[in-house]
mmCIF file of C-alpha atoms in Angstrom:
data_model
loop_
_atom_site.group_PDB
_atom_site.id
_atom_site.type_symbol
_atom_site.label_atom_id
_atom_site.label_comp_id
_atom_site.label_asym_id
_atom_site.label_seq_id
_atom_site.Cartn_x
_atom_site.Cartn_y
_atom_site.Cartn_z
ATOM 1 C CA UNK A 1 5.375 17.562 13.433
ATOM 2 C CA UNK A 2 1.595 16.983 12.411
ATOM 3 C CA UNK A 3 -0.657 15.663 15.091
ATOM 4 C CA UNK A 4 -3.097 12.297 14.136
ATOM 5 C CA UNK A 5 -5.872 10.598 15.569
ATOM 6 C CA UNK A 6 -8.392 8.095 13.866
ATOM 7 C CA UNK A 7 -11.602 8.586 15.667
ATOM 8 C CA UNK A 8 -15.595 6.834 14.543
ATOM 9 C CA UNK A 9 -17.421 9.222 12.099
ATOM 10 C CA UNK A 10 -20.909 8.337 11.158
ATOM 11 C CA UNK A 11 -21.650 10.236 7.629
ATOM 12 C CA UNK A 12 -25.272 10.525 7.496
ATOM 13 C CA UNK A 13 -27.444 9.065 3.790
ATOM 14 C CA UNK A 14 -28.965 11.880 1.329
ATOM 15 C CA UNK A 15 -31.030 10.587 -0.656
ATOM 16 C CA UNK A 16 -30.697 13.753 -2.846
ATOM 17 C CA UNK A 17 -26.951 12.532 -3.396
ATOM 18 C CA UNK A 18 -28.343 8.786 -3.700
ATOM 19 C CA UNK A 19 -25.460 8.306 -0.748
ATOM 20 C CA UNK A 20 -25.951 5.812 2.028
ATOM 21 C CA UNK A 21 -24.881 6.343 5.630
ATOM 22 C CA UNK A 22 -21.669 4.685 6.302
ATOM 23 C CA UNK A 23 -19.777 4.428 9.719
ATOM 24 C CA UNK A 24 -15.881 5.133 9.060
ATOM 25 C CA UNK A 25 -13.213 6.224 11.017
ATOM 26 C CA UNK A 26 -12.337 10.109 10.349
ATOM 27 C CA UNK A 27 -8.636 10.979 10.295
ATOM 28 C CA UNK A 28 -7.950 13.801 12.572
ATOM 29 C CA UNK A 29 -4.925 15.776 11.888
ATOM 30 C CA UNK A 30 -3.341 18.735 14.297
ATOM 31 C CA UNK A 31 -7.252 18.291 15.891
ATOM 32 C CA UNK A 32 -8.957 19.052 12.103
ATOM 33 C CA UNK A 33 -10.996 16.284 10.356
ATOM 34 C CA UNK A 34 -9.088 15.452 7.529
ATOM 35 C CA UNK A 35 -12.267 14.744 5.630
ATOM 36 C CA UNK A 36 -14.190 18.266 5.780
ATOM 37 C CA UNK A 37 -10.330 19.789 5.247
ATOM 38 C CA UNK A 38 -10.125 17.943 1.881
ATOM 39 C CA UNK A 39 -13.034 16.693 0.812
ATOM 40 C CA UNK A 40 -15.482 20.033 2.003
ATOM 41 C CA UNK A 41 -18.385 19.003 -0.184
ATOM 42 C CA UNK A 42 -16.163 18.738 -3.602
ATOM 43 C CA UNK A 43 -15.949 15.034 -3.781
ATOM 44 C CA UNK A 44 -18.129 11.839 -2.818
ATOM 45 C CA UNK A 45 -15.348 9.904 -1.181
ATOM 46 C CA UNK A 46 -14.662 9.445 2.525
ATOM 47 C CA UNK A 47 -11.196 7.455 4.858
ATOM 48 C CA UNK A 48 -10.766 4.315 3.763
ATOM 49 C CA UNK A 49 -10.908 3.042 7.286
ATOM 50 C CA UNK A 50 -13.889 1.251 8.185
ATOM 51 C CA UNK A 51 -15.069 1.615 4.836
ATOM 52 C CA UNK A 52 -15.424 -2.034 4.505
ATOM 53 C CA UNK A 53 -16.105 -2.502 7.646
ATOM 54 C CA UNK A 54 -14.212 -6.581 7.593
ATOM 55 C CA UNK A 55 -11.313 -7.554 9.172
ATOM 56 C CA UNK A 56 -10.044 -9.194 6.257
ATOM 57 C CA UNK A 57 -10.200 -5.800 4.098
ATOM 58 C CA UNK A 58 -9.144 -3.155 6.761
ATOM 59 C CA UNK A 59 -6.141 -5.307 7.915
ATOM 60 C CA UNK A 60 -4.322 -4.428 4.553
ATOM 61 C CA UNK A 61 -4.915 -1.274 4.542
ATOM 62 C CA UNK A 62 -3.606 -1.061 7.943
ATOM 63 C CA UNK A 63 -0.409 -2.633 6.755
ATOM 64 C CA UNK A 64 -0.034 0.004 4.104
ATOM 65 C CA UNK A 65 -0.025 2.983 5.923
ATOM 66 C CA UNK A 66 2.303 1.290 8.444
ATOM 67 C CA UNK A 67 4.708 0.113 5.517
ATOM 68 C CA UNK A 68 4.411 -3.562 6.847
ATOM 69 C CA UNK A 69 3.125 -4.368 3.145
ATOM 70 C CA UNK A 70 3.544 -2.275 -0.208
ATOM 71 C CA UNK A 71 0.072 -0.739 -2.067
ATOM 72 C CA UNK A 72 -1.276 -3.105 -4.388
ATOM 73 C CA UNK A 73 -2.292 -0.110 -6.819
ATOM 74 C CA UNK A 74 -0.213 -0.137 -10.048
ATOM 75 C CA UNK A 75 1.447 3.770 -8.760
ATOM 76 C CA UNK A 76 2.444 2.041 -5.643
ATOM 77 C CA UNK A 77 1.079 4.799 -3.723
ATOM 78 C CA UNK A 78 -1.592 4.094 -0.711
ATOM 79 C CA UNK A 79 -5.583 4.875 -1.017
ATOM 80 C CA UNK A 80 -6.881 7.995 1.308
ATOM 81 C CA UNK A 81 -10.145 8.755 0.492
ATOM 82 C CA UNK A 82 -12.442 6.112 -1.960
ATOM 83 C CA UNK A 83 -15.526 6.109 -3.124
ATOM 84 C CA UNK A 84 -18.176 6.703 -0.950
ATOM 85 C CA UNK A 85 -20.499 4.234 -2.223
ATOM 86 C CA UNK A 86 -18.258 1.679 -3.664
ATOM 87 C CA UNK A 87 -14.703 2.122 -2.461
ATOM 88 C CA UNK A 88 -13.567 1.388 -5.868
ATOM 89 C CA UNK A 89 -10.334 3.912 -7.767
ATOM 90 C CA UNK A 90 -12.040 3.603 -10.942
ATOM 91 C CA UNK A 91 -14.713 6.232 -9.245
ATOM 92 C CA UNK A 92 -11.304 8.262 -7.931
ATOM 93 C CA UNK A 93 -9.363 8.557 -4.986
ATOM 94 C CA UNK A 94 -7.477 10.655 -3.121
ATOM 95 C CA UNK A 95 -4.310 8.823 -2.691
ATOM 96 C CA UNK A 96 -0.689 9.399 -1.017
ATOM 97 C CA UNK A 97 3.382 8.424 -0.900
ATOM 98 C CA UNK A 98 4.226 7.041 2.523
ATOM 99 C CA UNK A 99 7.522 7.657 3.848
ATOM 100 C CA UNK A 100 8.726 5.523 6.893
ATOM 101 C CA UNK A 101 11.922 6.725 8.516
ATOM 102 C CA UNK A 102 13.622 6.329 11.396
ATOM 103 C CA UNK A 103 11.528 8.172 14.100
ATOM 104 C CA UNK A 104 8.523 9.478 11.341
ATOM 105 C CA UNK A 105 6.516 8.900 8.886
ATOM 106 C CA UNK A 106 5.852 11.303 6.536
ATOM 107 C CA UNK A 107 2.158 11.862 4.120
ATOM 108 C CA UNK A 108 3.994 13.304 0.845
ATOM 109 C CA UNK A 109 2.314 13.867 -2.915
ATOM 110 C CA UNK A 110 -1.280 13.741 -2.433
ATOM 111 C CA UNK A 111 -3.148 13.449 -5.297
ATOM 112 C CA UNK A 112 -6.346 12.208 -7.163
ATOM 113 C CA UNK A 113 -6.499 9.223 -9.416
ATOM 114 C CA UNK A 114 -8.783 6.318 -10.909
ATOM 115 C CA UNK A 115 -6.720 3.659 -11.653
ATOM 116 C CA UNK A 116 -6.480 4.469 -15.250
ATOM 117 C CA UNK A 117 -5.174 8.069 -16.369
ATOM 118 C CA UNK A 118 -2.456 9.885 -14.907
ATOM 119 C CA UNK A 119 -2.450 10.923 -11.403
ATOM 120 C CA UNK A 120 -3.311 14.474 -10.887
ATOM 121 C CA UNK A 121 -2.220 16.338 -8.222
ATOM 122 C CA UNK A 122 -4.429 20.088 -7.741
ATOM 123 C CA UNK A 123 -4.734 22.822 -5.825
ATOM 124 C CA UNK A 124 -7.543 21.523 -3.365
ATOM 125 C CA UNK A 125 -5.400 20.141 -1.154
ATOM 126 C CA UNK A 126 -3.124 23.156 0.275
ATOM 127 C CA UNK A 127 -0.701 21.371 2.027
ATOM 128 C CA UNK A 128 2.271 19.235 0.407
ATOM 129 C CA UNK A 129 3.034 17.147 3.036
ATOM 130 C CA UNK A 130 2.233 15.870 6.466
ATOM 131 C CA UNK A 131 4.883 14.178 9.071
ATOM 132 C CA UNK A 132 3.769 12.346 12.321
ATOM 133 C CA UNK A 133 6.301 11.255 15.093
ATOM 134 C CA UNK A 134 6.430 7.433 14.438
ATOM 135 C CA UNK A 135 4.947 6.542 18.001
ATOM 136 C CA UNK A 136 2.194 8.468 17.993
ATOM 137 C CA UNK A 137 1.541 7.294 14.860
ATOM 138 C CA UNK A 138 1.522 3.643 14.905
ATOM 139 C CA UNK A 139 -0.259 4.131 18.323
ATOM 140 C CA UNK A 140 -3.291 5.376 16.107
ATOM 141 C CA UNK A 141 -2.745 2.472 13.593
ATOM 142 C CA UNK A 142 -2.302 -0.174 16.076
ATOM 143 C CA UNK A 143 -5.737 0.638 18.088
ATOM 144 C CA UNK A 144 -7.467 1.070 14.822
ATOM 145 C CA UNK A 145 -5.705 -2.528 14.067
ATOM 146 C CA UNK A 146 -6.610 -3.980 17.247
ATOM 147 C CA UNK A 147 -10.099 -2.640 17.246
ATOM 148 C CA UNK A 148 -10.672 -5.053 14.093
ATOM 149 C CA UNK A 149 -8.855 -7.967 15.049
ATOM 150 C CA UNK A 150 -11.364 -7.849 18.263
ATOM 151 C CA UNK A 151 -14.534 -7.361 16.221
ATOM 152 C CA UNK A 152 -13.390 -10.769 14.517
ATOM 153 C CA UNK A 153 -15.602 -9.415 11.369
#
């Protein structure tokens, strides 16, 4: 089993990139950040949590990962990474499957899409799945939960 924890990340603004600085929380698997494992420069995207930094946005996504509510993309599969400056798939994503069983949950398929074209899965990601035991799991989810139901935003 694959360790998680969702910890604050602040990504600093470049104005080289024409990127602002945006607060998130980093995903944190088996004690690596998810986002300089995958992402290592190649892409402008970062987590989708505490991208929008609003209750009302991160609450959903919340839900997804913790299969209380099904993606609302069109491939039914659940956004990982967005666009750094807009959080929108047409820019592409890194997305995922989501298995929930009885003690796990398991990240299968990842892959990059916009929205649009087929989904492509490559070779930058080197893993083909990742499987958390279900209580550590939604122990991470439900703090990151709880965190924005007290901020009230």
């Amino acid at each position: 089993m694959n360790s998680i924890k969702i910890v604050p990340r602040k990504f600093d603004s470049d104005s080289k990139r024409r990127v602002i600085a945006r607060n998130i929380f980093d995903i944190i698997i088996d004690g690596e950040s998810l986002t300089d494992k995958l992402i290592d420069g190649k892409f402008d995207t970062l987590p989708v949590f505490g991208f929008y930094d609003k209750a009302e946005y991160e609450l959903p996504t919340i839900q997804e990962f913790l299969k209380e509510k099904n993606s609302e993309l069109e491939s039914k599969r659940i956004l990982l990474f967005i666009c750094r400056e807009c959080g929108d798939i047409g820019c592409g994503a890194i997305t995922v499957d989501i298995e929930k069983a009885e003690n796990s949950y398991k990240w299968n398929s990842f892959a990059w899409e916009n929205g649009d074209n087929e989904i492509i899965t490559s070779d930058f990601i080197d893993f083909n799945s990742l499987e958390f035991t279900k209580s550590e799991y939604e122990v991470e989810l439900n703090n990151l939960r709880k965190n924005w139901l007290q901020q009230g935003i």
